[in-house]
Structure formats: structure tokens, C-alpha cells
Amino acid sequence: MVQLSKLTLDEKIGQLFICGFHSQTPDEQIKTLIEQYHLGGVIYFRRNVGSASQLADLSHNLQVLSKPLSEIPLFIAIDQEGGMVSRIDHDGVSRIPGNMSLGAAGDLKLTEAAAALGGEELFKLGINLNFAPVVDVNNNPVNPVIGVRSFGEDPKLVAAHGAAAIKGYQNQGVSATAKHFPGHGDTAVDTHLGLAVVPHDKERLEQVELLPFRKAIEVGVDMIMTAHVIFPAFESEEIPATLSYGVLTKLLREELGYEGLIVTDCLEMHAISKSVGIPEGAVKALEAGADLILVSHTMKDQVAAIKAVRAAVNSGRLTEERIDASLERILSLKEKRIGQISDKAPEITVPLTPAEESERILRQIAEKSITLVTDAGNNLPLRTDARTLVIWAEVRHFTEVDEPAHFRYTLGEALAPYFQVDEILIGSHPKSSEISAAIERSAEYSQIVVVTYTSEGRLPEGQKLLIEDLNQRTGGKLIVVSVRNPYDINEIPDVTTYLCAYENRPVTVDAIAKVLVGQIQAEGKLPVTLSSRFPAEVASI
């Protein structure tokens, strides 16, 4: 391991930062951060990914760029959670399911297998750090940012699946990250946009929010990511956990005994950037006990944060001993997980995992995850001799957490091998003209399936109005399938046949089709309570 005494203060400070950039090759932003500011790590987003081979080359070229300047390799990080948060979503890379699908499937071996599959592929791409799994307990139906990223609402289930995922990643040589400490599941505010508060007392937090993190620590998770959420039970000041000494040092380090790395969530999120600001946030996070500072997007903010930490050391606000304590943990993990960087460019074969092996695992999870909440209307299985219409609500304005358009595979396509169906595509926030056209068209059909997609906390009003009208017109014979937020039925309580799928990946859509036609049974256990009518069914673990 590199000796701390051989590093300058600027080199030490640079190692505390993980930053993003905006191209598929090393651009001036990332070159400057590595060459002039001694950057310790990079983070990829979809903007950095063109193909598997391109990404492997990028990872290699960044390490080669850094190598002459420092003996310390780079962390190369990504948010490859699976499901809706998958920065790499390209042909040749296995499309790992999201956490709530895994929670519904209820099989720890499959959760570990999925993480191992993803970890093996990340390792081949030169990515050594995954900001996953999410171990937040999702017990707030209107949570706008966690939702299906969680394994469910039962702390023991979340803890068990989180531990399985951590083992899967780290056994493949990729550091896992349990997030968002001490728990982001019971919030109704997206911390990308503002501050959230979890007001519960210590006893409740110990029983629910902290349980999965204790388990993650027990199985040796390499990193824990902070939440930009206020926890009055642990911190008297109205500051988010990321900036709280009471949360990061007293609770996580001292009470829970965590010895690994603490990384902040991105400081450009409004909960930090619009309150204390990014430079001050970086200093306060280190004072609180964080080891790594994440600034994902804007170069001026990245540089300002690095300079603020340097100024804090110069003024005596931060000691060099405090910097060294974090650096020792960083260097130890890099030596353990990364080791020596080869000068030889990587040679990869696409697909990264043989298709037969990958498909077997992914289809098994998908088919075990489909959850039949109710069929009180006795509408299943579909009648193959009936005129059938599928109405598919699709995302048309894509973000980092929505499925890209070029991977769209609809239920109509999945049902085509079984019998003839017609299909209408509408927006997830349909216009009144789309709603009217769908209602008018539906009069021709005796069997209708509506596929809902909700990326916010509640079913969009247009989808709700369409379903209410169709349900009334069909006399309750409508079938609704949610392909993201399982809570959609709370907005359409009169629907008598409702299935949850938690995501809209092709293997999942195929599994939905199989359940609808009766080829397989819906085996999924509801991992969250939808209402008093539909409580969670926690799978035995």
C-alpha cells in the first residue's frame, strides 16, 4: 500500500473525491480533475455509456491516464442497481432485475445470483465499485424516489436480500454499497429536489430503518452511502445525515461499529446544494465522518468542493490527521479490490455472459416475481377466442431511471405468440385526446388489459381517468397490470383484476404474458402493503 507520508496534501484531498463527467471518452473535465486535482474516483452515468466494449475501453483509459501521476488506482463507480436504475442498459449486458422484483420473488439464492451476474459483468468492464444495493425499507406508499428500488417493507426481508446482494457483488471483486444510511424509505420528498425528514424515535428506527444496515455491516459491506435526510432522533440540528456527526460518527462508526468506507450521496442534489452549498457541504461531510465525497456532474462545483476542503485544512478547521484517517480506509480498500492496473487494453466478448446462462437466471426471477393481487372479477386466464385490446402506458420523456425507448417491448408483443391481440400505446401522462381515442377504440373489444406506469408517488391522473372509464364500461371486467409502482391500485380501487410486475423489462413482460394466458401461475409475494385490503405477504427467507 502507498505510504501516506509520500503523498502531498493535495494528493490526499483528491483521493477523497469521486466525480462524474459528460462523454464516452476521457474529456477535458475528467482529464483536468485527474491531472490537476489528483482525483480518486469517477462515476459513470448513461451519458458515459455507448456499448460494452466502449465502456471497457473507457475504464481502462481512465486508469492509464491516472497511472503515471499516481500509484493509486481509481475507483470507477456506477449506480447499477438493476431494474429502473441501470446506467448500463445495452445489448450484451445482462439486464439485472430491480430490488422489488427480487423481494417479490422471495429467493435469496436468486438475489445473490443476480448480483453475482451483475458484478461479474461490471468487473469485466473495469468497474470496481457499485453504488448498490439499496437497503432502504420502503414503508411509505408515496415515496417518490425509493419505491421499487427497495426490496420491500419488511426490515428482515430487506436485510436478508441486501446481504445476499452484497455477497454476490463482492464475491466477484466489485465493492458493494449499502444505501441510503440511516434510511430513505419512509420519506415523501425526493432529496434531489429538497430536504426530507424521518421523525421517528430511536426505538422505531432501530427496529426498521437500521436493521438492514446492521446486517450489511455484519456481512462486510465495503461502503455505506449517506442519505440527505434529517433524523431528529440522532441529530439535534436540522441538518441531513450526510452532514451529521451524530449520524455518521456517533451512530454508524461508534454504535454500529462500522469500519468500512462512508461515501456521501451526490452533493449536487438540492438537499445539499440549495441549503449549505456544495463546497461547504463537502467540508461538513468530512467533519461529520464521511470518507468519500460524491460530486457527479458540474466541474465548477467539483473544483470548488476540492478547494474548499484544501482551505479547511489550511485554516485548521479540518486536520490532516482527519484526512489521513479516511485515506487509510480508501487505500486499504483499493489495494483489496483493485490491485495493479494493466497497461494492456482489455479484450471482452459480447455478450459478457453467455446468453443461455444469463437468460436462465433473469427469466427465473421474472417468473417468480409476478404478483396477482386480486382476480375478484374472475378475468383470468385470458380467453384466446375473445377480441383483446392491450393499452400500454409508456414513458416518453426519459430520465436516468426510466427505460430507454430503444428497449421498449410491449405486452402486445409478448402476447402475440399465444393469440391475436391489438395494442394502443399512450403516454404515461396521457393527453385527453389519447384518452378519448383509447376509450372509443375499446368499444370494439370484449377483453381489455391496461398496463400502468407510475414514476412518481401516485398514478398519473390521465391513466386513472382512463381506467375508471373502461372499468365502468366493461362492468368490472378490466384487467390492470402495473409495471412499476405496485401502489397504483390505491387510485383505482374498483378494479377487480390487478397484477404487479415492478418493472417493464422484456423478460418481465414475457412473464406477465405467461401469467395472463395461464401458462404459469403468479408466484410473487406482495412485498409491500397496498392497503388494508391488500397487506404485504412476506416470503419465508
XYZ file of C-alpha atoms in Angstrom, residues 178 181-182 210 213-214 217 221 223-226 234 241 244-263 288-291:
38
model
C -25.470 -0.236 1.174
C -27.952 5.459 5.616
C -29.710 5.595 8.003
C -31.261 0.410 10.882
C -27.580 -1.681 7.682
C -26.619 -3.752 10.718
C -22.100 -4.410 8.278
C -20.087 -4.401 3.062
C -19.168 1.021 1.586
C -22.226 2.698 3.044
C -23.778 5.727 1.320
C -25.378 8.521 3.307
C -29.888 11.182 16.138
C -27.486 12.747 7.843
C -24.289 14.969 10.811
C -21.524 13.905 13.206
C -24.229 12.343 15.354
C -25.328 10.085 12.486
C -22.075 9.262 10.701
C -19.640 9.072 13.596
C -21.601 8.502 16.796
C -24.233 6.188 15.277
C -22.568 4.492 12.314
C -18.954 4.335 13.448
C -19.259 4.090 17.228
C -22.625 2.487 17.965
C -22.894 0.183 14.921
C -19.155 -0.442 14.798
C -18.757 0.151 11.070
C -15.129 0.202 9.902
C -15.604 0.436 6.127
C -15.894 3.474 3.874
C -18.626 6.090 4.177
C -19.485 7.798 0.882
C -19.240 14.526 10.205
C -17.195 11.417 9.389
C -17.589 10.769 5.644
C -14.576 9.366 3.772
